[in-house]
Amino acid sequence: MANLKVNFCGVEMKNPVVAASGTFGFGKEFDEIYDIGVLGGVSTKGLTLEPRLGNPTPRIAEGHGVILNAVGLQNPGVDVFLKDDLDFLKSKHIAVIANVAGKTLDDYAGICEKLDGKVDMIELNISCPNVKCGGMAFGIKPESVREVTKVSKSAMKKTPLMVKLSPNVESIAANAAAAQSGGADAISLINTLTGMVVDVERRRPLIANNTGGVSGAGVKPIAVRMVWEACNAVDIPVMGMGGIATAEDALEFIIAGAAAVQVGTANFTDTLAMPKIIEGLNAWLDARGIADINELRGTLRLNGTM
């Protein structure tokens, strides 16, 4: 079988397939269906300093090939995570990535300080479109991306910092470079695009929040393009995501330059999506005589080039 192991920011992962934040909780429910120890890692539900109840319902709506969500970072708070969930994830011998968010710069610094040295990596969520303050407000302009990254990184001494970028920006390359200049050890993208679904009978949005984050298979071409642009703008590792449901989807991101990938919405439509992707990666590589998945990273050849 081909080697699927990857080294991401010094974190050794048995394969490049990671559960995306917000679609996997803290892994316990999925572990009742299959051993989540087969994964490369888990990015936790978005954590904040204090517990959050999230947005009013309805918070989920379906579109063609996509879903919209406006959950609003509902979570039990970082202290509960540290007490009740971290040990379980560590027992699975996978990369534990804590996804974190805040309303202020001090919030980001505070939660990063609490988690430093306790998890394998921190994923800075500056791209959530479904909260009224903080979140994506820090992820729109390069200047604010750089600032929140710098403040968060300064609060950490042991743990690699990965910054999750928003696609709702003028230049993903500029924001990726800003994260790197702020001290990020890696970046991840894309978070959801902002969208709306309308109930034509009521003539009102289906989601109580009016707009929501769009994810799913329909966003994959946008995500692949943005990951490719980001990979060409930075020298730090990139974790790609957006519409991945098959091994071939994951390979698109890796060939475009991503060192690892996250799988999100596919977990809702097929609870075994990630084990199937891992098996599919092995089968694809073996069928082509490729010994190591890392050989594919960044091998995209544009049309018109040799």
PDB file of N, CA and C in Angstrom, residues 8 43 97 99 121-127 161-167 172 176 179 184-191 227 230 236-241 260-262:
ATOM      1  N   PHE A   8       2.689  17.831   8.731  1.00  0.00           N
ATOM      2  CA  PHE A   8       2.065  19.137   8.564  1.00  0.00           C
ATOM      3  C   PHE A   8       2.480  20.013   9.738  1.00  0.00           C
ATOM      4  N   SER A  43     -10.424  18.573  13.319  1.00  0.00           N
ATOM      5  CA  SER A  43     -10.520  19.974  13.707  1.00  0.00           C
ATOM      6  C   SER A  43     -11.821  20.126  14.484  1.00  0.00           C
ATOM      7  N   ILE A  97      -6.730  19.267  16.375  1.00  0.00           N
ATOM      8  CA  ILE A  97      -6.658  20.662  15.941  1.00  0.00           C
ATOM      9  C   ILE A  97      -7.809  21.411  16.595  1.00  0.00           C
ATOM     10  N   ASN A  99     -10.101  24.389  16.751  1.00  0.00           N
ATOM     11  CA  ASN A  99     -10.590  25.540  16.000  1.00  0.00           C
ATOM     12  C   ASN A  99     -11.109  26.566  16.995  1.00  0.00           C
ATOM     13  N   MET A 121      -2.393  21.468  17.252  1.00  0.00           N
ATOM     14  CA  MET A 121      -2.420  22.646  16.399  1.00  0.00           C
ATOM     15  C   MET A 121      -3.647  23.483  16.759  1.00  0.00           C
ATOM     16  N   ILE A 122      -3.538  24.788  16.562  1.00  0.00           N
ATOM     17  CA  ILE A 122      -4.683  25.675  16.732  1.00  0.00           C
ATOM     18  C   ILE A 122      -5.054  26.242  15.376  1.00  0.00           C
ATOM     19  N   GLU A 123      -6.342  26.157  15.044  1.00  0.00           N
ATOM     20  CA  GLU A 123      -6.856  26.707  13.788  1.00  0.00           C
ATOM     21  C   GLU A 123      -7.637  27.977  14.117  1.00  0.00           C
ATOM     22  N   LEU A 124      -7.111  29.096  13.693  1.00  0.00           N
ATOM     23  CA  LEU A 124      -7.691  30.391  14.021  1.00  0.00           C
ATOM     24  C   LEU A 124      -8.831  30.698  13.057  1.00  0.00           C
ATOM     25  N   ASN A 125     -10.047  30.663  13.577  1.00  0.00           N
ATOM     26  CA  ASN A 125     -11.216  30.915  12.732  1.00  0.00           C
ATOM     27  C   ASN A 125     -11.469  32.420  12.669  1.00  0.00           C
ATOM     28  N   ILE A 126     -11.009  33.031  11.584  1.00  0.00           N
ATOM     29  CA  ILE A 126     -11.265  34.461  11.362  1.00  0.00           C
ATOM     30  C   ILE A 126     -12.157  34.627  10.145  1.00  0.00           C
ATOM     31  N   SER A 127     -12.960  33.580   9.879  1.00  0.00           N
ATOM     32  CA  SER A 127     -13.693  33.558   8.614  1.00  0.00           C
ATOM     33  C   SER A 127     -15.124  33.090   8.727  1.00  0.00           C
ATOM     34  N   LEU A 161       0.318  27.442  14.733  1.00  0.00           N
ATOM     35  CA  LEU A 161      -0.894  28.223  14.488  1.00  0.00           C
ATOM     36  C   LEU A 161      -1.259  28.161  13.008  1.00  0.00           C
ATOM     37  N   MET A 162      -2.461  27.691  12.732  1.00  0.00           N
ATOM     38  CA  MET A 162      -3.003  27.652  11.376  1.00  0.00           C
ATOM     39  C   MET A 162      -4.159  28.646  11.283  1.00  0.00           C
ATOM     40  N   VAL A 163      -4.149  29.493  10.278  1.00  0.00           N
ATOM     41  CA  VAL A 163      -5.179  30.521  10.130  1.00  0.00           C
ATOM     42  C   VAL A 163      -6.153  30.106   9.039  1.00  0.00           C
ATOM     43  N   LYS A 164      -7.445  30.065   9.378  1.00  0.00           N
ATOM     44  CA  LYS A 164      -8.489  29.659   8.433  1.00  0.00           C
ATOM     45  C   LYS A 164      -9.036  30.886   7.727  1.00  0.00           C
ATOM     46  N   LEU A 165      -8.883  30.902   6.407  1.00  0.00           N
ATOM     47  CA  LEU A 165      -9.193  32.089   5.616  1.00  0.00           C
ATOM     48  C   LEU A 165     -10.592  32.059   5.024  1.00  0.00           C
ATOM     49  N   SER A 166     -11.164  33.244   4.903  1.00  0.00           N
ATOM     50  CA  SER A 166     -12.475  33.412   4.295  1.00  0.00           C
ATOM     51  C   SER A 166     -12.348  33.551   2.783  1.00  0.00           C
ATOM     52  N   PRO A 167     -13.281  32.956   2.021  1.00  0.00           N
ATOM     53  CA  PRO A 167     -13.296  33.167   0.574  1.00  0.00           C
ATOM     54  C   PRO A 167     -14.000  34.458   0.177  1.00  0.00           C
ATOM     55  N   ILE A 172      -7.554  36.339  -2.181  1.00  0.00           N
ATOM     56  CA  ILE A 172      -7.174  35.286  -1.244  1.00  0.00           C
ATOM     57  C   ILE A 172      -5.667  35.206  -1.117  1.00  0.00           C
ATOM     58  N   ALA A 176      -3.659  35.395   2.370  1.00  0.00           N
ATOM     59  CA  ALA A 176      -2.763  34.299   2.738  1.00  0.00           C
ATOM     60  C   ALA A 176      -1.389  34.836   3.099  1.00  0.00           C
ATOM     61  N   ALA A 179      -1.452  36.493   6.503  1.00  0.00           N
ATOM     62  CA  ALA A 179      -1.406  35.530   7.604  1.00  0.00           C
ATOM     63  C   ALA A 179       0.023  35.054   7.837  1.00  0.00           C
ATOM     64  N   ALA A 184       1.740  33.153  11.042  1.00  0.00           N
ATOM     65  CA  ALA A 184       1.066  31.861  10.906  1.00  0.00           C
ATOM     66  C   ALA A 184       2.057  30.781  10.482  1.00  0.00           C
ATOM     67  N   ASP A 185       1.900  29.598  11.043  1.00  0.00           N
ATOM     68  CA  ASP A 185       2.707  28.450  10.649  1.00  0.00           C
ATOM     69  C   ASP A 185       2.078  27.701   9.483  1.00  0.00           C
ATOM     70  N   ALA A 186       0.780  27.927   9.265  1.00  0.00           N
ATOM     71  CA  ALA A 186       0.063  27.284   8.170  1.00  0.00           C
ATOM     72  C   ALA A 186      -1.227  28.062   7.940  1.00  0.00           C
ATOM     73  N   ILE A 187      -1.885  27.793   6.821  1.00  0.00           N
ATOM     74  CA  ILE A 187      -3.208  28.350   6.576  1.00  0.00           C
ATOM     75  C   ILE A 187      -4.142  27.227   6.143  1.00  0.00           C
ATOM     76  N   SER A 188      -5.435  27.436   6.349  1.00  0.00           N
ATOM     77  CA  SER A 188      -6.445  26.505   5.851  1.00  0.00           C
ATOM     78  C   SER A 188      -7.517  27.310   5.132  1.00  0.00           C
ATOM     79  N   LEU A 189      -8.099  26.714   4.119  1.00  0.00           N
ATOM     80  CA  LEU A 189      -9.136  27.365   3.331  1.00  0.00           C
ATOM     81  C   LEU A 189      -9.749  26.336   2.380  1.00  0.00           C
ATOM     82  N   ILE A 190     -11.048  26.595   2.023  1.00  0.00           N
ATOM     83  CA  ILE A 190     -11.804  27.810   2.295  1.00  0.00           C
ATOM     84  C   ILE A 190     -12.842  27.540   3.381  1.00  0.00           C
ATOM     85  N   ASN A 191     -13.178  28.597   4.108  1.00  0.00           N
ATOM     86  CA  ASN A 191     -14.376  28.533   4.925  1.00  0.00           C
ATOM     87  C   ASN A 191     -15.563  28.766   3.990  1.00  0.00           C
ATOM     88  N   VAL A 227      -7.302  27.625  -3.207  1.00  0.00           N
ATOM     89  CA  VAL A 227      -6.188  26.906  -2.588  1.00  0.00           C
ATOM     90  C   VAL A 227      -4.955  27.006  -3.481  1.00  0.00           C
ATOM     91  N   ALA A 230      -3.543  30.478  -3.092  1.00  0.00           N
ATOM     92  CA  ALA A 230      -2.906  30.644  -1.783  1.00  0.00           C
ATOM     93  C   ALA A 230      -1.569  29.913  -1.729  1.00  0.00           C
ATOM     94  N   ILE A 236       4.355  28.583   3.574  1.00  0.00           N
ATOM     95  CA  ILE A 236       3.938  27.735   4.687  1.00  0.00           C
ATOM     96  C   ILE A 236       2.928  26.706   4.184  1.00  0.00           C
ATOM     97  N   PRO A 237       2.732  25.600   4.909  1.00  0.00           N
ATOM     98  CA  PRO A 237       1.800  24.566   4.453  1.00  0.00           C
ATOM     99  C   PRO A 237       0.359  25.066   4.389  1.00  0.00           C
ATOM    100  N   VAL A 238      -0.383  24.466   3.463  1.00  0.00           N
ATOM    101  CA  VAL A 238      -1.788  24.820   3.246  1.00  0.00           C
ATOM    102  C   VAL A 238      -2.644  23.574   3.431  1.00  0.00           C
ATOM    103  N   MET A 239      -3.730  23.712   4.180  1.00  0.00           N
ATOM    104  CA  MET A 239      -4.721  22.647   4.326  1.00  0.00           C
ATOM    105  C   MET A 239      -5.957  23.074   3.543  1.00  0.00           C
ATOM    106  N   GLY A 240      -6.329  22.284   2.540  1.00  0.00           N
ATOM    107  CA  GLY A 240      -7.424  22.664   1.653  1.00  0.00           C
ATOM    108  C   GLY A 240      -8.736  22.001   2.007  1.00  0.00           C
ATOM    109  N   MET A 241      -9.812  22.692   1.741  1.00  0.00           N
ATOM    110  CA  MET A 241     -11.148  22.144   1.980  1.00  0.00           C
ATOM    111  C   MET A 241     -12.168  22.890   1.139  1.00  0.00           C
ATOM    112  N   ALA A 260      -2.541  18.794   3.097  1.00  0.00           N
ATOM    113  CA  ALA A 260      -3.569  17.975   3.734  1.00  0.00           C
ATOM    114  C   ALA A 260      -4.912  18.586   3.393  1.00  0.00           C
ATOM    115  N   VAL A 261      -5.977  17.851   3.705  1.00  0.00           N
ATOM    116  CA  VAL A 261      -7.321  18.328   3.359  1.00  0.00           C
ATOM    117  C   VAL A 261      -8.262  18.128   4.542  1.00  0.00           C
ATOM    118  N   GLN A 262      -9.335  18.893   4.543  1.00  0.00           N
ATOM    119  CA  GLN A 262     -10.406  18.697   5.512  1.00  0.00           C
ATOM    120  C   GLN A 262     -11.689  18.340   4.780  1.00  0.00           C
TER     121      GLN A 262
END
